Amino acid sequence: MMTDKVNCFPENFLWGGSTSANQIEGAWHEDGKGLSVADVQLFRNPKTLDELNNVKGNTDTDDDMIKNAIVSDSTTDYPKRHGIDFYHHYKEDIKLFAEMGFNTYRFSIAWSRIFPNGDESAPNEKGLEFYNKVIKECAKYNIQPIITLSHYEIPLTLCTRYNGWYNRKTIDFFINYVKAVITHFGKDAKYWLTFNEIDSILRHPFMTGGLIESRFKKEEFQSVLYQAMHNQLVASALATKFIHENYPDDKVGCMTTKLTYYPFTSKPADVLATQQKMRQVYAFADIQVFGRYPAYLLSKFKNEQINVDMNQDDLKILSQNTVDFVSFSYYQTSCVAADESNLELTNGNTTIGVKNPYLKSSEWGWQIDPTGLRISLVDLYDRYRKPLMIVENGLGARDVIDSNHQVHDDYRITYLKAHISAMYDAITKDGVDLMGYTPWGPIDLLSNSTIQMSKRYGFIYVDLNDDGTGSYNRYKKDSFYWYHDVIKSNAASILN
Ligand code: BG6
C-alpha cells in the first residue's frame, strides 16, 4: 500500500529557545552577584528609528556614566537589573518551556554571579547554586542545556580596573571562571558556547569587550579593539581545551552573528564591497574553526597599522583547540554598495545597512528574509563543513494583550514558519547538517540593544512595561500553541 510521505525534520533535532542571563534574570545584587556591564546600561527610551540607532549597545558608556550607575539604585534607569525576574520565576518558566515540548534550552551563566568582581580566586557558592537549580529543573523535563559562558555580561570591575579584554589578565580570570563552571556543570550539559556573537566586539566594544572607549586615544583604539578581540579568541580556545580535556564527549561551539549582505546592484564595485564586508563577518568563525587568522585580517592589520600582540603560544593554542560546531544568530539581511551616500539605509542587528527594496521590515527596521537564512546556512556549511546550530532567530514586535490575556501574534507565526521552512529546504535540498533551532527570547525579555521591554520576541507574554511597571505575570500567546505543535510533529504541522 502506498503511503504519503510525511515531511519533517531529522530525528533528534534540537528544538527549544534561547535567552541570556542579563536580559532575563534580574536579582542584580542578590546572593552575592556583582555588577556586570549590563547593569550599567542606561535606558534611553528610544521612540524613533533614529533614536534607536544612537543607543546601540551604549557604545558611549564612559567612566562618569559608570560612576553614576554604581551609586544609583534605580532599576528603571538600568532595566537589565530587573530583567523579567527569571531568578525567582525559573521554575514556572522552565515548566512553560517543557509544556511547549522543548528538548533543549540555551541560556547563559552570568559571570558576575560566580565571580562578582571577576578577579577573585574562589567562586561565589550561591551563584553556582542558582545554576545548579536551573539545570536540575531542566533535567526534570528532559531539557538539554546549551550553555553560553559569556553573553555580554563581563563583570564591571574587570572593565574599570583592568580595561576589560584589552588586558591579557582577563584571559586568566575568564579561565578561572570557566574551570569553576565546568567543574560543577561539565557533566550536566553536552553543548557549550564560549562567547555570544564574538564578532560584536567591533560594533559594541563596551558590552562585548568591556572597553571604555574614552580612556584610549582615538588613533590607538583600533589596535586596542583588535587586541581585545585576540585575547578573547585565545580565551575561547583555552576554554575549549579545558572542556575537551575534562569532558571529551561535550561539544563546544563558536557563536557568531550571521550578518548576510547582498550586493545592492550587480555592479562589480558593489559585489566587491559586499565580498569585503562578508570576509569581515566570517573572520571570527574562521579563526575558531580553522585555528588560524584569515589572510583578510592579517593584511588589514598590516595596511592599517593595527598592532596586535600575538605570540607563538597564542597561535598554537588557537590552532590546537578548534570548535566542534558552528552556532549563529540570524535575524535579517541587508545590502552593501560601494557608494552608499544617496541610498536609503536601515537598521539591523546592531548594524546599519543599505535597504533592500525587495524585503519588508520589522517595526525596528530589521529586514525580514527567510531565504537569506537558507543562503546563510548553505554558505556556512560549505565554508566550515561542521554541524550548524541556529541559536537565535525571531521577530521583535509590539504585542497587544487583550482583556482575556490573549495575544494574537500571527505575524510572529508567519515569520517563524517561513524561517523553519527555509531551514528544512537547506537540510533536505542543500544537504546542510543542522543540529538544532533555539529561537531568541521564547519568553519576552529585555531587548539587548535598546533595553526595551516593548520589543517582544516571546511565545510567552510577560506583563512588564518599558518603565519597569507590571505584574511580571506570564501568559501564553497564540504562537505558544503553534510552536508546541511544530515541536510535537517535528515540524510536520507546517511542512505538509
Ligand atoms: C542578538 C543578541 O544579537 O540579538 C541578543 O545575542 C539580542 O542578546 C538579540 O537580544 C536581539 O537583539 P535585540 O536588540 O532586539 O534584543
XYZ file of C-alpha atoms and ligand atoms in Angstrom:
512
model
C 0.000 0.000 0.000
C 1.320 3.457 -0.892
C 1.518 5.900 1.980
C 2.015 9.621 1.616
C 5.491 10.706 2.580
C 5.475 12.939 5.646
C 7.919 15.827 5.553
C 9.542 16.546 8.879
C 12.884 17.394 10.483
C 15.569 14.798 11.296
C 15.054 12.626 14.362
C 16.745 14.001 17.490
C 16.599 17.536 16.131
C 17.066 20.009 18.980
C 14.031 22.272 19.396
C 13.972 24.921 22.073
C 14.609 28.577 22.778
C 17.413 30.879 23.776
C 17.984 33.589 26.406
C 20.845 35.382 28.147
C 21.235 35.885 31.888
C 21.451 39.682 31.740
C 18.223 40.016 29.757
C 16.089 37.801 31.989
C 17.418 37.105 35.463
C 17.113 40.369 37.372
C 18.219 39.909 41.007
C 21.099 42.163 40.123
C 22.605 42.305 43.588
C 21.135 39.235 45.224
C 23.099 36.335 46.682
C 26.467 37.981 46.190
C 26.166 38.877 42.497
C 28.489 41.681 41.377
C 27.730 44.331 38.759
C 28.262 43.481 35.114
C 28.395 45.760 32.065
C 24.692 45.066 31.548
C 23.783 46.503 34.963
C 25.089 49.937 33.985
C 23.454 50.054 30.544
C 21.364 53.197 30.669
C 17.789 53.096 29.317
C 17.246 55.987 26.905
C 13.648 55.266 25.999
C 14.090 55.471 22.235
C 10.986 56.410 20.281
C 12.123 56.741 16.679
C 14.341 54.666 14.421
C 16.919 57.453 14.551
C 16.960 57.365 18.327
C 17.288 53.587 18.213
C 20.442 53.963 16.151
C 22.006 56.080 18.836
C 21.610 53.724 21.751
C 23.001 50.555 20.272
C 24.951 48.759 22.925
C 25.578 52.061 24.727
C 28.859 52.420 22.894
C 29.407 55.786 24.579
C 29.459 54.451 28.149
C 32.291 56.272 29.956
C 33.729 56.422 33.468
C 31.356 59.167 34.621
C 28.319 57.233 33.433
C 29.610 54.146 35.219
C 30.205 56.099 38.454
C 26.634 57.439 38.288
C 25.305 53.946 37.691
C 27.256 52.455 40.592
C 25.748 54.883 43.126
C 22.247 54.531 41.677
C 19.741 52.002 42.966
C 17.410 52.538 40.049
C 16.130 49.589 38.079
C 14.069 51.891 35.840
C 17.174 53.629 34.521
C 19.029 50.321 34.322
C 16.318 47.792 33.369
C 18.669 44.845 32.964
C 18.848 44.912 36.752
C 15.274 43.618 36.937
C 15.089 41.622 33.673
C 11.914 39.541 33.774
C 12.875 38.251 37.205
C 13.702 34.775 35.928
C 15.797 34.417 39.074
C 12.581 33.973 41.031
C 10.382 32.606 38.221
C 12.710 29.981 36.725
C 10.561 27.031 37.814
C 7.437 28.486 36.245
C 9.296 29.482 33.072
C 11.039 26.165 32.525
C 7.712 24.401 33.120
C 6.210 26.512 30.335
C 9.151 25.654 28.056
C 8.522 21.979 28.825
C 4.855 22.409 28.042
C 5.819 23.684 24.591
C 7.876 20.496 24.220
C 11.405 21.950 24.357
C 14.101 19.286 24.324
C 16.774 21.955 24.706
C 17.183 25.378 26.305
C 20.059 27.739 25.573
C 20.878 30.111 28.412
C 23.971 31.903 29.669
C 25.645 31.963 33.042
C 26.211 35.432 34.488
C 29.957 35.544 35.103
C 29.462 38.151 37.853
C 27.160 35.787 39.760
C 30.020 33.291 40.011
C 32.898 35.775 40.345
C 31.295 39.068 41.453
C 34.299 41.215 40.504
C 35.826 38.750 38.092
C 39.238 38.677 39.787
C 38.500 36.617 42.919
C 40.192 33.243 43.262
C 37.210 31.322 44.682
C 33.706 31.229 43.207
C 30.554 32.510 44.887
C 28.798 29.319 46.001
C 25.365 30.961 45.932
C 25.825 31.755 42.249
C 26.721 28.164 41.444
C 23.738 27.017 43.480
C 21.338 29.035 41.314
C 22.530 27.471 38.058
C 22.525 24.072 39.677
C 18.822 24.592 40.406
C 18.147 25.773 36.828
C 19.941 22.749 35.357
C 18.112 20.353 37.684
C 14.802 21.923 36.712
C 15.627 21.375 33.031
C 16.627 17.776 33.724
C 13.236 17.180 35.336
C 11.665 17.706 31.891
C 14.475 16.133 29.821
C 15.509 19.536 28.532
C 19.181 19.563 27.490
C 21.002 22.755 28.404
C 23.095 24.575 25.827
C 25.195 26.933 27.935
C 26.791 30.190 26.789
C 29.725 31.084 29.020
C 29.708 34.788 28.225
C 26.819 36.750 26.738
C 27.523 40.496 27.169
C 27.989 40.011 30.925
C 31.622 40.701 31.794
C 31.988 41.754 35.455
C 32.145 45.545 35.618
C 35.256 45.565 37.801
C 37.203 43.862 35.032
C 36.423 46.876 32.821
C 37.079 49.614 35.323
C 40.142 48.055 36.982
C 41.717 46.107 34.099
C 40.374 47.612 30.828
C 38.358 44.509 30.039
C 39.550 42.191 27.301
C 42.366 44.546 26.304
C 44.260 43.201 29.304
C 45.726 39.700 28.982
C 44.955 39.112 32.662
C 41.311 38.877 31.682
C 42.149 35.630 29.875
C 43.252 34.127 33.208
C 40.196 35.477 35.031
C 37.927 34.009 32.372
C 39.616 30.609 32.516
C 39.299 30.615 36.281
C 35.574 31.188 35.827
C 35.315 28.520 33.116
C 37.067 25.997 35.352
C 34.574 26.648 38.144
C 31.616 26.308 35.781
C 32.862 23.201 34.002
C 33.925 21.517 37.226
C 30.381 21.948 38.512
C 28.312 21.510 35.357
C 30.521 19.789 32.765
C 28.665 16.538 33.358
C 25.229 18.160 33.155
C 25.457 19.866 29.781
C 26.646 18.478 26.482
C 26.753 21.683 24.440
C 28.794 24.780 25.304
C 29.198 28.107 23.541
C 32.143 30.243 24.630
C 31.265 33.862 23.654
C 27.970 35.100 22.297
C 28.452 36.871 18.941
C 32.187 37.163 19.481
C 32.411 39.398 16.379
C 30.222 42.034 18.048
C 33.227 43.488 19.867
C 33.739 45.572 16.718
C 30.220 47.008 16.980
C 29.849 47.458 20.742
C 33.241 47.361 22.425
C 31.868 48.103 25.905
C 29.262 45.357 26.087
C 31.324 42.664 24.381
C 34.851 43.688 25.237
C 34.451 45.634 28.465
C 36.304 48.528 26.779
C 35.642 52.093 27.900
C 36.476 53.839 24.653
C 37.028 57.307 26.114
C 40.023 56.007 28.073
C 42.012 55.489 24.882
C 43.455 57.827 22.268
C 41.324 57.878 19.143
C 44.196 56.837 16.914
C 45.116 53.828 19.060
C 41.606 52.484 19.532
C 41.657 50.145 16.528
C 44.701 48.384 17.961
C 43.021 48.216 21.385
C 39.922 46.713 19.836
C 41.726 44.035 17.863
C 43.988 43.219 20.803
C 40.877 42.657 22.924
C 39.437 40.508 20.137
C 42.611 38.447 20.008
C 42.651 37.955 23.779
C 39.042 36.840 23.689
C 39.774 34.345 20.911
C 42.686 32.888 22.885
C 40.426 32.646 25.958
C 37.798 30.900 23.857
C 40.348 28.356 22.623
C 41.629 27.742 26.179
C 38.054 27.216 27.396
C 37.509 24.748 24.539
C 40.685 22.934 25.588
C 39.582 22.688 29.211
C 36.164 21.348 28.280
C 37.575 18.807 25.799
C 40.200 17.580 28.250
C 37.740 17.111 31.085
C 34.591 16.090 29.259
C 35.622 14.577 25.910
C 32.004 13.923 24.963
C 30.933 17.549 25.441
C 30.758 19.675 22.294
C 31.957 23.260 22.080
C 30.664 25.708 19.513
C 31.596 29.162 18.355
C 28.754 31.680 18.193
C 28.740 34.333 15.552
C 26.330 36.964 14.243
C 25.321 35.800 10.786
C 25.110 39.106 9.045
C 24.315 38.261 5.452
C 24.823 41.067 2.946
C 23.804 41.214 -0.712
C 25.346 43.481 -3.333
C 22.903 46.359 -3.874
C 23.406 46.038 -7.654
C 25.379 43.746 -9.949
C 27.982 46.491 -10.455
C 31.353 44.807 -9.824
C 32.241 47.563 -7.348
C 29.161 46.706 -5.263
C 29.933 42.988 -5.462
C 33.494 43.622 -4.332
C 32.364 45.851 -1.444
C 29.975 43.085 -0.357
C 32.671 40.449 -0.539
C 34.935 42.607 1.633
C 32.166 43.002 4.179
C 31.462 39.271 4.252
C 35.138 38.478 4.853
C 34.882 40.677 7.930
C 31.768 38.776 9.038
C 33.476 35.387 8.623
C 36.843 36.347 10.133
C 35.961 35.327 13.692
C 34.437 31.917 12.991
C 37.312 31.313 10.543
C 39.744 31.591 13.449
C 37.658 29.408 15.746
C 37.030 26.705 13.136
C 40.297 26.694 11.160
C 42.541 27.655 14.072
C 44.379 30.435 12.274
C 43.948 34.053 11.286
C 42.480 34.592 7.804
C 44.535 36.489 5.237
C 41.885 39.219 5.280
C 42.624 40.164 8.894
C 46.377 39.870 8.659
C 46.530 42.251 5.710
C 44.108 44.617 7.416
C 46.412 44.766 10.446
C 49.379 45.480 8.191
C 47.716 48.040 5.935
C 46.046 49.976 8.725
C 48.963 49.782 11.203
C 46.899 47.856 13.716
C 49.252 46.403 16.312
C 48.165 43.155 17.874
C 50.482 41.406 20.240
C 50.168 37.692 19.446
C 52.909 35.295 20.433
C 53.713 31.790 19.183
C 51.980 30.207 22.178
C 48.761 32.056 21.331
C 48.881 30.841 17.754
C 49.464 27.286 18.925
C 46.542 27.500 21.350
C 44.290 28.758 18.551
C 45.376 26.055 16.125
C 45.087 23.167 18.581
C 41.718 23.985 20.102
C 39.166 24.481 17.395
C 35.411 24.164 17.849
C 33.170 21.164 17.187
C 30.211 23.008 15.704
C 29.217 26.431 14.444
C 26.315 28.259 16.021
C 24.941 31.609 14.994
C 22.197 34.188 15.305
C 20.167 35.140 12.270
C 17.539 37.868 12.142
C 17.825 39.850 8.921
C 19.847 40.727 5.850
C 20.786 43.990 4.186
C 22.720 45.292 1.191
C 26.103 46.840 0.560
C 27.105 49.319 -2.128
C 30.483 50.805 -2.966
C 28.944 54.263 -2.703
C 26.152 54.392 -0.145
C 25.872 58.169 0.007
C 22.477 58.555 -1.676
C 20.940 55.266 -0.656
C 18.327 54.605 1.971
C 19.802 52.875 4.998
C 18.048 50.688 7.527
C 18.610 49.124 10.924
C 19.761 45.600 11.580
C 21.142 43.603 14.464
C 23.339 46.393 15.901
C 24.193 47.225 12.298
C 23.048 49.639 9.638
C 22.905 48.557 6.003
C 21.504 49.619 2.667
C 17.784 48.935 2.424
C 16.787 46.065 0.152
C 13.774 47.121 -1.983
C 12.549 43.520 -2.172
C 12.185 42.944 1.571
C 9.713 44.018 4.233
C 10.982 45.213 7.593
C 10.057 44.725 11.238
C 8.876 47.714 13.277
C 12.527 48.174 14.271
C 13.645 48.307 10.643
C 15.187 44.815 10.536
C 14.545 43.354 7.088
C 12.732 40.026 7.097
C 14.376 37.462 4.847
C 13.755 33.717 5.289
C 15.525 32.938 2.001
C 18.537 34.716 3.470
C 18.544 32.089 6.224
C 18.798 29.300 3.650
C 21.586 31.200 1.893
C 23.365 31.670 5.225
C 23.085 28.004 6.145
C 24.494 26.903 2.808
C 27.334 29.441 2.970
C 28.310 28.450 6.493
C 28.120 24.734 5.806
C 30.084 24.934 2.576
C 32.732 27.050 4.260
C 33.155 25.134 7.523
C 31.816 21.586 6.933
C 30.817 21.451 10.594
C 27.397 20.793 12.103
C 25.434 24.020 12.447
C 23.060 25.264 15.123
C 20.760 28.286 14.832
C 20.816 29.590 18.371
C 18.943 32.848 17.743
C 16.227 33.899 15.322
C 12.925 35.673 15.730
C 10.805 38.736 15.262
C 10.877 41.623 17.721
C 7.390 43.133 17.662
C 4.944 45.166 19.727
C 2.313 42.736 21.012
C -1.153 43.653 22.213
C -2.644 41.678 25.074
C -6.436 41.692 25.316
C -8.666 41.610 28.382
C -8.671 37.797 28.305
C -4.877 37.796 28.417
C -4.628 36.594 24.845
C -2.033 37.729 22.331
C -2.836 37.059 18.676
C 0.683 37.159 17.248
C 0.046 35.725 13.795
C 2.877 37.956 12.412
C 5.362 36.070 14.609
C 3.986 32.725 13.472
C 4.312 33.821 9.828
C 7.926 34.892 10.395
C 8.952 31.706 12.197
C 7.100 29.395 9.817
C 8.910 30.877 6.815
C 12.287 30.555 8.545
C 11.667 26.961 9.627
C 10.641 26.099 6.055
C 13.875 27.651 4.802
C 15.799 25.506 7.295
C 14.002 22.435 6.015
C 14.991 23.247 2.423
C 18.596 23.768 3.493
C 18.619 20.360 5.181
C 16.742 18.345 2.574
C 17.672 20.070 -0.688
C 21.098 21.528 0.098
C 22.422 18.778 2.386
C 23.188 21.065 5.327
C 23.853 19.366 8.675
C 21.674 21.387 11.056
C 21.512 20.139 14.646
C 19.048 22.467 16.266
C 16.964 25.588 16.450
C 16.595 27.743 19.549
C 14.714 30.915 18.566
C 15.512 34.032 20.560
C 13.521 35.021 23.588
C 10.959 32.184 23.877
C 9.680 34.270 26.753
C 9.550 38.087 26.381
C 12.745 39.650 27.675
C 14.627 42.932 27.577
C 15.994 43.920 24.213
C 19.743 43.806 24.172
C 20.415 46.860 22.054
C 17.661 49.240 23.127
C 16.768 47.703 26.527
C 13.084 47.957 25.661
C 10.542 45.531 27.066
C 8.140 46.574 24.320
C 10.295 44.804 21.723
C 8.938 41.329 22.310
C 10.130 38.037 20.806
C 8.384 35.506 23.039
C 5.867 32.706 22.796
C 5.132 33.705 26.382
C 3.994 37.238 27.214
C 5.441 38.885 30.314
C 3.336 41.644 31.828
C 6.035 44.275 32.125
C 6.438 47.731 30.589
C 9.431 49.729 29.438
C 9.357 51.763 32.653
C 9.540 48.623 34.782
C 5.893 48.632 35.900
C 3.810 45.482 35.603
C 2.892 42.308 37.437
C 5.555 40.049 35.874
C 2.757 37.558 35.197
C 3.284 35.164 32.306
C 0.634 34.485 29.604
C 0.666 32.128 26.616
C 0.464 33.806 23.210
C -1.076 32.144 20.129
C 2.454 31.313 19.000
C 2.921 29.247 22.175
C 0.380 26.686 20.969
C 1.681 26.912 17.413
C 5.284 26.198 18.457
C 4.070 23.327 20.629
C 2.552 21.702 17.523
C 5.702 22.356 15.488
C 7.884 20.603 18.058
C 5.457 17.770 18.669
C 5.215 16.948 14.969
C 8.903 17.658 14.277
C 7.608 20.462 12.026
C 5.276 18.208 10.011
C 2.476 20.556 11.166
C 3.833 23.300 8.955
C 5.576 21.382 6.197
C 2.748 19.212 4.885
C 21.498 39.132 19.424
C 21.937 39.055 20.874
O 22.387 39.926 18.755
O 20.292 39.747 19.142
C 20.795 39.042 21.869
O 22.756 37.927 21.073
C 19.760 40.043 21.446
O 21.316 39.288 23.140
C 19.217 39.660 20.071
O 18.738 40.224 22.360
C 18.115 40.548 19.553
O 18.513 41.883 19.593
P 17.644 42.995 20.350
O 18.476 44.191 20.328
O 16.385 43.094 19.579
O 17.414 42.467 21.709
